[in-house]
Short mmCIF file of C-alpha atoms and ligand atoms in Angstrom, two decimals:
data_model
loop_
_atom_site.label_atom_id
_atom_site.label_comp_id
_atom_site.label_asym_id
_atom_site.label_seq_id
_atom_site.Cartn_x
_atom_site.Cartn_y
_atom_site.Cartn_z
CA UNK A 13 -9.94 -12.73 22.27
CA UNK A 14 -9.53 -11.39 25.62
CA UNK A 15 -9.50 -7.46 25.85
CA UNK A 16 -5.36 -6.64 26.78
CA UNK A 17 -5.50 -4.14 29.76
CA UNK A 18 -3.01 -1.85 30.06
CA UNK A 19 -3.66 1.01 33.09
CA UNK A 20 -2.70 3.92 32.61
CA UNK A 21 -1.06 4.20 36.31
CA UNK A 22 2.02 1.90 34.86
CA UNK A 23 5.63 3.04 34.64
CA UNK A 24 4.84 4.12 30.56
CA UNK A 25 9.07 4.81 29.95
CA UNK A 26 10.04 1.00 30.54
CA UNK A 27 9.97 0.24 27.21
CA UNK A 28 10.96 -4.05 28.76
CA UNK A 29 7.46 -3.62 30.15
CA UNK A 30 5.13 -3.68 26.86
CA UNK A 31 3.88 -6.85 26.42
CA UNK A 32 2.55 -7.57 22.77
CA UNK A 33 1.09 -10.21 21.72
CA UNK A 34 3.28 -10.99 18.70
CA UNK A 35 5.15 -13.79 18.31
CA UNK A 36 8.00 -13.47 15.60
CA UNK A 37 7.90 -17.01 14.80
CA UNK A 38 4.75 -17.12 13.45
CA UNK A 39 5.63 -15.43 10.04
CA UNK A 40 3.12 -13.15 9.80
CA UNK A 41 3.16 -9.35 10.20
CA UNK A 42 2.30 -7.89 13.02
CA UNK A 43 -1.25 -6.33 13.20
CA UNK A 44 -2.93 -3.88 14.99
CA UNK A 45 -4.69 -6.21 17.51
CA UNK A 46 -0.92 -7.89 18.48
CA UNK A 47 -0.26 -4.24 20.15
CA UNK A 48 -1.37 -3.33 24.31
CA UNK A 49 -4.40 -2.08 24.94
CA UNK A 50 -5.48 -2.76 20.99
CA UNK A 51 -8.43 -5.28 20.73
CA UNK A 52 -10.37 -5.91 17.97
CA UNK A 53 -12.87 -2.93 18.82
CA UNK A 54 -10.15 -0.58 19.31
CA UNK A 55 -8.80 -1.67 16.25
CA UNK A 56 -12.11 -1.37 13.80
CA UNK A 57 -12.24 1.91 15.14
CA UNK A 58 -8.15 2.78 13.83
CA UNK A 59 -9.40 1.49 10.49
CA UNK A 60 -12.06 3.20 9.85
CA UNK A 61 -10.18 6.51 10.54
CA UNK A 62 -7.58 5.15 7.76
CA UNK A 63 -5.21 3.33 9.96
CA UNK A 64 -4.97 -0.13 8.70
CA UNK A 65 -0.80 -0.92 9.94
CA UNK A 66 1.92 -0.35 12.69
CA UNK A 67 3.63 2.10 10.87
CA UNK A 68 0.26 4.63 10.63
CA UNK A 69 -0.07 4.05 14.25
CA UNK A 70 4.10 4.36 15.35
CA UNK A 71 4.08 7.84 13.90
CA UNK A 72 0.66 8.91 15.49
CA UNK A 73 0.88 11.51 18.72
CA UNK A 74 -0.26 9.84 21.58
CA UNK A 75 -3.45 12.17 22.27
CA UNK A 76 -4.12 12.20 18.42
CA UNK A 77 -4.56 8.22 18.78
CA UNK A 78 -6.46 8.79 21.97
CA UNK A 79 -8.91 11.05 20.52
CA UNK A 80 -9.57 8.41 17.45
CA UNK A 81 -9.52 4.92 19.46
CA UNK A 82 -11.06 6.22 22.17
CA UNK A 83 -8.63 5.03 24.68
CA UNK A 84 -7.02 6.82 27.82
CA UNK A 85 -3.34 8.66 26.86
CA UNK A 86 -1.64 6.05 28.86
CA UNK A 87 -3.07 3.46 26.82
CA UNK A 88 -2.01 5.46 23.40
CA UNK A 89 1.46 6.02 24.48
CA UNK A 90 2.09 2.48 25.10
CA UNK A 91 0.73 1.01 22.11
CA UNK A 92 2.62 3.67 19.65
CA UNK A 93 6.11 2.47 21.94
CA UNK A 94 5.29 -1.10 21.02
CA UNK A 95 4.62 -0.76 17.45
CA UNK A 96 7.73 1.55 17.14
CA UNK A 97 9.35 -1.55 19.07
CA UNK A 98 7.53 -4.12 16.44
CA UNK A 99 8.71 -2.02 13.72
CA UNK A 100 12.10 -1.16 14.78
CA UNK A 101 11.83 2.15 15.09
CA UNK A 102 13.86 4.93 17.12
CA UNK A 103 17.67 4.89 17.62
CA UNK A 104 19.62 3.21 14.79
CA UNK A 105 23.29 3.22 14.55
CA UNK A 106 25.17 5.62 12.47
CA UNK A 107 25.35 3.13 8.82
CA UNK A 108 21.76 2.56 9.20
CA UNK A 109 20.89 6.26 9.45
CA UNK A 110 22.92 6.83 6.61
CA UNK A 111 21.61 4.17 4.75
CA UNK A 112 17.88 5.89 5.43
CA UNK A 113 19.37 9.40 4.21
CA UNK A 114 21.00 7.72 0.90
CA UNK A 115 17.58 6.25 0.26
CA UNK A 116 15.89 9.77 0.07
CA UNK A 117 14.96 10.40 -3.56
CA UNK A 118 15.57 13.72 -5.03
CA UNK A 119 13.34 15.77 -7.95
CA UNK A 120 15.40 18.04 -9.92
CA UNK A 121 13.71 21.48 -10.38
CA UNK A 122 15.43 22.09 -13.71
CA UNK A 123 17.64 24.71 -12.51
CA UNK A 124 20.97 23.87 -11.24
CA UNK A 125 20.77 27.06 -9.17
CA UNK A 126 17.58 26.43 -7.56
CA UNK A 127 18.55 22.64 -6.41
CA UNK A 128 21.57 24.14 -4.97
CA UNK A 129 19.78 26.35 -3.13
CA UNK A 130 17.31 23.21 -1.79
CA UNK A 131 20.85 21.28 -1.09
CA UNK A 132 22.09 20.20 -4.35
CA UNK A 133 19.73 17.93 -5.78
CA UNK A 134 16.59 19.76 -5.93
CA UNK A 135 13.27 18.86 -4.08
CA UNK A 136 13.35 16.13 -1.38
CA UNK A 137 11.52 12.98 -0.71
CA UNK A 138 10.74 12.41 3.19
CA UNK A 139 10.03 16.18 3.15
CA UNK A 140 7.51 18.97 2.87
CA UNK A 141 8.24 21.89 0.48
CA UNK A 142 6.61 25.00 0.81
CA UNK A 143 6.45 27.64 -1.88
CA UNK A 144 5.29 31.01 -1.13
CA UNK A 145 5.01 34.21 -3.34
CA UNK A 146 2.89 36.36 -4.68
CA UNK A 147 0.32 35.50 -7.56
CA UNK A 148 2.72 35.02 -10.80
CA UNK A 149 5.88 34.08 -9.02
CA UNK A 150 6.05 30.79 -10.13
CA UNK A 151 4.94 28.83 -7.92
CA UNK A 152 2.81 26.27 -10.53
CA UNK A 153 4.81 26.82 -12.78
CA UNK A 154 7.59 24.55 -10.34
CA UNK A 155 4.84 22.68 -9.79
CA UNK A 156 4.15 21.57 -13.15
CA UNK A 157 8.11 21.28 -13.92
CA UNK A 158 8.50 19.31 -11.21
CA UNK A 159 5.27 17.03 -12.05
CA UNK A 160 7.70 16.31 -15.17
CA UNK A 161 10.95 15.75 -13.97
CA UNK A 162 9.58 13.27 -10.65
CA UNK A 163 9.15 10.87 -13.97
CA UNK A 164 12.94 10.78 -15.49
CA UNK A 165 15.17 8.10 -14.02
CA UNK A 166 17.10 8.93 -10.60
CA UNK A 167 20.71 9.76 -12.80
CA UNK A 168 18.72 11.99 -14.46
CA UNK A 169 17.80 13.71 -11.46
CA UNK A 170 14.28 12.03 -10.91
CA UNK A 171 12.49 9.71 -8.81
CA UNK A 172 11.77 7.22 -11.82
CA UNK A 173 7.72 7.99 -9.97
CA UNK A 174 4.52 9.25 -10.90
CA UNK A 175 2.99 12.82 -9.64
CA UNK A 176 -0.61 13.12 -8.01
CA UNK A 177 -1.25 16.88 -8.73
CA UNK A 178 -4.28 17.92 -5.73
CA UNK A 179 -5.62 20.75 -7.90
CA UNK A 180 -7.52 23.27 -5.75
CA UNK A 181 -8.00 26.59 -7.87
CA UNK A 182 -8.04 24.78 -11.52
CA UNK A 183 -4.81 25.81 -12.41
CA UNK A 184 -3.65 22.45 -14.18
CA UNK A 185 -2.84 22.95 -17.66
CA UNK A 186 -2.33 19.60 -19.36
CA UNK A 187 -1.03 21.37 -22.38
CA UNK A 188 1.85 23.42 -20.38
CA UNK A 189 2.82 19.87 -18.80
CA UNK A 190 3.38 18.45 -22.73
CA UNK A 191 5.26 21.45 -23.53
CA UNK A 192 7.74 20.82 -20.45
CA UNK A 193 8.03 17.41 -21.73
CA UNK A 194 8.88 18.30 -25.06
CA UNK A 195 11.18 21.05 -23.45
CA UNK A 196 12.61 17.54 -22.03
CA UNK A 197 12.62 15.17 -24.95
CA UNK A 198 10.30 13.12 -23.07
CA UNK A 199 6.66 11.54 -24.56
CA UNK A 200 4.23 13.92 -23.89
CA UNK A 201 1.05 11.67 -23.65
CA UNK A 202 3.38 9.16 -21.61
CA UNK A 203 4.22 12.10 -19.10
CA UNK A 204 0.79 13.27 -18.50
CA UNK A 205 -0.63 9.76 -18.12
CA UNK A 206 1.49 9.29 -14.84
CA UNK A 207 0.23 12.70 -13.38
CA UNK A 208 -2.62 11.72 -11.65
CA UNK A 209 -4.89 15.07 -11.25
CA UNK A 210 -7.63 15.46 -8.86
CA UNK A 211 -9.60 18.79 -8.16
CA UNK A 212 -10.32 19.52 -4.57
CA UNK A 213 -13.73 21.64 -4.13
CA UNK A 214 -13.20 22.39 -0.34
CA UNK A 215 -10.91 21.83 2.29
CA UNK A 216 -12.71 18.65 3.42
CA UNK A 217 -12.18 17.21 -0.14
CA UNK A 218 -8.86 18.13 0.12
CA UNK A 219 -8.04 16.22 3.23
CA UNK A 220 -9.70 13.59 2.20
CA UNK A 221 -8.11 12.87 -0.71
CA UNK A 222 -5.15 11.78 0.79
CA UNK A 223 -6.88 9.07 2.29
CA UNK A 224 -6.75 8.20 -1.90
CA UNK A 225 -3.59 8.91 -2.19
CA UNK A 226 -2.06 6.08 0.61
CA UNK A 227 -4.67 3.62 -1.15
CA UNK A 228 -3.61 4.30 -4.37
CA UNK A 229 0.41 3.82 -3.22
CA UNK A 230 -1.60 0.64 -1.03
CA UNK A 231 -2.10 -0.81 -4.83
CA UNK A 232 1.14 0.40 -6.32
CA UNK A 233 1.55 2.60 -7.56
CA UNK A 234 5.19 4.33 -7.62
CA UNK A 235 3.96 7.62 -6.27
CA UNK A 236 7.25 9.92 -5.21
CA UNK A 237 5.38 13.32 -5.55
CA UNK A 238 2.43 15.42 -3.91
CA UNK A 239 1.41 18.41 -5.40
CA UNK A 240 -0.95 20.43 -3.51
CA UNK A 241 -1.39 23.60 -5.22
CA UNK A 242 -2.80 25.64 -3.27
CA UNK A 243 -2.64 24.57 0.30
CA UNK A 244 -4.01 27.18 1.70
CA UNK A 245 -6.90 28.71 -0.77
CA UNK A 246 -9.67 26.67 0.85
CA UNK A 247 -8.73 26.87 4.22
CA UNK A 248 -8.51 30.95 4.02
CA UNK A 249 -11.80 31.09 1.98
CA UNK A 250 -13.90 29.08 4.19
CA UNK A 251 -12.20 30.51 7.67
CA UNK A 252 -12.33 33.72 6.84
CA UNK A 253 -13.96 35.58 10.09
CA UNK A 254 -12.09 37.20 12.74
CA UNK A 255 -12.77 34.34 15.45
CA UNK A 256 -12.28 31.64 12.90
CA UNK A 257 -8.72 31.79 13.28
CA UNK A 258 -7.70 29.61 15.60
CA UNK A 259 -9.70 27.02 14.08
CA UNK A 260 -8.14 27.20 10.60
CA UNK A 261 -4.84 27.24 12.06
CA UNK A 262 -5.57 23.69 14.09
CA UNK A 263 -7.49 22.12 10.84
CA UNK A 264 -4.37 23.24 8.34
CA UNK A 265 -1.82 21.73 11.23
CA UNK A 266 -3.43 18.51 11.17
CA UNK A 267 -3.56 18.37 7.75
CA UNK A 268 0.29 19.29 7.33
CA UNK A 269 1.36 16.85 9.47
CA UNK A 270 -0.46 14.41 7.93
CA UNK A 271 1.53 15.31 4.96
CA UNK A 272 4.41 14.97 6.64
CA UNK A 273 3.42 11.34 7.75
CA UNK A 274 2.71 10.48 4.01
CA UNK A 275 5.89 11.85 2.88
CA UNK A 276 7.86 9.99 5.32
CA UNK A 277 5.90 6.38 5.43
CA UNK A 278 6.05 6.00 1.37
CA UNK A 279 9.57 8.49 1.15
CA UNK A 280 7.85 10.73 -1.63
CA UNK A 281 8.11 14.34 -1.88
CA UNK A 282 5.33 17.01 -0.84
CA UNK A 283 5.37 20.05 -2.92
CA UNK A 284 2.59 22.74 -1.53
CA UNK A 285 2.11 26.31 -2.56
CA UNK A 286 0.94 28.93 -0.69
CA UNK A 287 -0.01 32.58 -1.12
CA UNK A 288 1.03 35.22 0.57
CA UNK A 289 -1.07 38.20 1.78
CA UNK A 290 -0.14 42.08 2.90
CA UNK A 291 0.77 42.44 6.50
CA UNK A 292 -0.35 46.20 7.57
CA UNK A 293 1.81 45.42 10.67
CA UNK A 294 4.90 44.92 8.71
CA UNK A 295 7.07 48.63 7.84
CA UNK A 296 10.04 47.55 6.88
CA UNK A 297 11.04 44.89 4.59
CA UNK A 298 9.04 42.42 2.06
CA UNK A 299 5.27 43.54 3.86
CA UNK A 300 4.24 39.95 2.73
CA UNK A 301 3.38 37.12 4.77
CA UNK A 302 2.36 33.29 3.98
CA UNK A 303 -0.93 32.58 4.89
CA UNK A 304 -1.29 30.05 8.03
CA UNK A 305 1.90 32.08 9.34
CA UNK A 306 4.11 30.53 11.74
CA UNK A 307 2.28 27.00 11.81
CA UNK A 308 2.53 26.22 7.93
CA UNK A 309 6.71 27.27 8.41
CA UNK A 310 7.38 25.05 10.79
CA UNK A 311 5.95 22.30 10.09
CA UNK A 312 7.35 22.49 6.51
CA UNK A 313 10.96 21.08 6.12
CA UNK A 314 11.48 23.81 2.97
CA UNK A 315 10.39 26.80 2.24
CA UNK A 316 11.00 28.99 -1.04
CA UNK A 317 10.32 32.30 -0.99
CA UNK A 318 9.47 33.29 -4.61
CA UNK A 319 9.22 36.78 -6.05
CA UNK A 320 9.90 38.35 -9.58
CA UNK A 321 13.76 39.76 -9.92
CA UNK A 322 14.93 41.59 -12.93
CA UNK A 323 14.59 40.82 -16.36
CA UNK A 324 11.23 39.05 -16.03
CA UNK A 325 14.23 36.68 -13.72
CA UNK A 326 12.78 34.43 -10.81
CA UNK A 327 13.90 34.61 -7.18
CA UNK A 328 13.85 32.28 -4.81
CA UNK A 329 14.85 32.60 -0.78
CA UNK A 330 15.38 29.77 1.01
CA UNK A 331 13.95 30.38 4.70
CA UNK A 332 14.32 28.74 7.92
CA UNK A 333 15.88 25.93 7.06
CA UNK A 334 17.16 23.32 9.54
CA UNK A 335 19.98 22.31 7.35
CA UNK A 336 20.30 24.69 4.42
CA UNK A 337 21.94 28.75 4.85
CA UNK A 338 19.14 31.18 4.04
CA UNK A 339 20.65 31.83 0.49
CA UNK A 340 18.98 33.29 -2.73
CA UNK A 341 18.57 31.39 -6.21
CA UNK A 342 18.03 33.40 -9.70
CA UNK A 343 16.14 31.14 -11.81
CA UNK A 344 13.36 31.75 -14.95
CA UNK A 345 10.24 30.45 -16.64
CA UNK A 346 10.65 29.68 -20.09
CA UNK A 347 8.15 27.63 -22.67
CA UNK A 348 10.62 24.63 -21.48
CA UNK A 349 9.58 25.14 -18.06
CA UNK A 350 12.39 26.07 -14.97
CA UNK A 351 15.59 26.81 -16.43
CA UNK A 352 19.14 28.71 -15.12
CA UNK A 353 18.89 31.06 -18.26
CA UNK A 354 16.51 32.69 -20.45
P1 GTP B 420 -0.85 32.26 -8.39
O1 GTP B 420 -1.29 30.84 -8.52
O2 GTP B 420 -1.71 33.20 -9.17
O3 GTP B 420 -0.68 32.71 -6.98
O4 GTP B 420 0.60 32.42 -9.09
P2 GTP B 420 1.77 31.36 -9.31
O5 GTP B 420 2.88 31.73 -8.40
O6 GTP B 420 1.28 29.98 -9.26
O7 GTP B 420 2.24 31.73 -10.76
P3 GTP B 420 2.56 30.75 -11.96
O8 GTP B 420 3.47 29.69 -11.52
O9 GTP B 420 1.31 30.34 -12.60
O10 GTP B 420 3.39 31.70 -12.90
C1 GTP B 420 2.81 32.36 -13.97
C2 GTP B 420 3.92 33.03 -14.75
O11 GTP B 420 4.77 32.02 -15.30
C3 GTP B 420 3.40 33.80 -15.92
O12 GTP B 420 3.15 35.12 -15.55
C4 GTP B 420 4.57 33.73 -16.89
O13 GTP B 420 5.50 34.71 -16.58
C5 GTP B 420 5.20 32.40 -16.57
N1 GTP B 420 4.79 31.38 -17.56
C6 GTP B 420 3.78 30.51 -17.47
N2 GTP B 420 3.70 29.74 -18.57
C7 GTP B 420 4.69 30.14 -19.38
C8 GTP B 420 5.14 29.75 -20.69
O14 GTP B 420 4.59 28.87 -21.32
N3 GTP B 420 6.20 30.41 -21.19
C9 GTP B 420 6.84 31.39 -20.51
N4 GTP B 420 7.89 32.00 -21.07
N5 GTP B 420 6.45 31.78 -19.28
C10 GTP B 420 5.39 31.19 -18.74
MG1 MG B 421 -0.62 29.16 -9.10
#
């Protein structure tokens, strides 16, 4: 095959301009090598970074897929174009878009009050939720609930999925998920057999194993929930110097948005948790901050604030949400799991 060349001096916005090499006739999906600039080279490289089809390409940045093919940006931007073009990605009318949005699935949290406050139907597929608190607010502890409830059939307020539970600090407790499932009236054995639990050891394990994750949906299975609990442990133990910042902050970006990516491409939900740590800066107000700051917030769709209220009650905060009012939630942790009242 013929190298494609595409230089980077060309108009890149005319979309009419991108020549693939796909013909629609033939019946057969369209590969990596059908898009500009891709040869089979190019292509080898993609894969052995993990991306094997159009869509893990159409929802790359250009300079991310740049850096990994080791092409020029012009080259980049006008092979993600054409495999958003291949795929049919980018403007759709109004039905279609609502179509996409009635496809989300939801994951009920077990408290009516707490799904309200994430929209009315609890935790949300396509999306990243972020739980932050301090240690004992009860942020596992949704976790584990919602490792339960991802497995009861969508009119009973699940995805009808399984859970992968990315366990970085050893706090899965397989007997605390069969007591939520008995709080449930589900099978206990059948409910912890479709949690799929892997321990990360450091924050390279923990990237990688998402790389796991999109194989094992590759052969599958009905994954429609994430749990990475913590997301941030590793990445503050092992960044911990003054100039080591920056660095942390770029390695736990990348590593959110590829959870983003995964959460859109299979629509499953991500549920992280985060600490939070004293901010000396801070005089008024809650002096607590999430750790990774402004970066994990934004590129998290939800975040819960969590904190201890009265009577041994839960609360939870939604902030900064692009759709949702920054409203509060009283919830509480019983042997059941999440519930409205104690
Ligand atoms: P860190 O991981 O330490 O940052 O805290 P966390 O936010 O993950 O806390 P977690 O979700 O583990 O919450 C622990 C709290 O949940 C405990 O202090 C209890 O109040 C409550 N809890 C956990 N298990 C049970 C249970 O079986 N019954 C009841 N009633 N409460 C429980
Ligand atoms: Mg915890």
């Amino acid at each position: 095959m013929s190298p494609k060349k595409v230089s980077d001096e060309e108009d890149e916005d005319d979309l009419e301009n991108l020549k693939s090499t796909y013909d629609p006739k033939s019946g057969k999906e369209p590969q990596l090598t059908d898009l500009p600039g891709i040869g089979p080279a190019v292509a080898s490289k993609l894969e052995s970074a993990g991306i094997y089809d159009l869509m893990s390409l159409a929802v790359m940045g250009p300079s991310e897929l740049a850096e990994i093919a080791g092409v020029g940006p012009g080259v980049a931007r006008k092979a993600i174009q054409a495999s958003r073009k291949l795929l049919n990605l980018g403007f759709v009318d109004g039905i279609e878009f609502a179509e996409k949005r009635a496809n989300i699935c939801y994951i009920t949290t077990g408290s009516k009050e707490l799904d309200a406050l994430l929209g009315g139907k609890g935790v949300q597929g396509r999306a990243v939720t972020e739980a932050f608190g301090a240690f004992g607010s009860g942020k596992t502890q949704l976790g584990s609930m919602l490792a339960v409830n991802v497995q009861l059939p969508i009119e009973k307020g699940g995805a009808n999925g399984k859970c992968v539970f990315i366990d970085t600090e050893g706090t899965f407790r397989p007997a605390r998920i069969r007591q939520i499932a008995e709080g449930i009236g589900a099978d206990p054995e059948k409910v912890l057999k479709n949690i799929f639990v892997a321990r990360a050891f450091n924050s390279d394990h923990q990237i990688l194993l998402l790389d796991k994750v999109t194989e094992m949906i590759k052969n599958g299975e009905p994954i429609k929930l994430v749990i990475i609990d913590s997301l941030t442990a590793h990445f503050r133990a092992e960044f911990s110097g003054r100039g080591q910042l920056a660095d942390r902050q770029q390695k736990l970006n990348r590593y959110l948005h590829s959870l983003m990516k995964l959460a859109e491409q299979h629509n499953l939900a991500v549920y992280v948790t985060n600490q939070v740590m004293s901010n000396p800066a801070q005089m008024f107000g809650d002096p607590t901050v999430a750790i990774g700051g402004n970066i994990v917030g934004h590129a998290s769709t939800y975040r819960i604030y969590l904190r201890r209220g009265k009577k041994d009650s839960r609360v939870a905060k939604l902030i900064d949400s692009p759709d949702l009012p920054d409203t509060e939630a009283v919830f509480f942790v019983t042997e059941k799991g999440i519930v409205d009242e104690a």
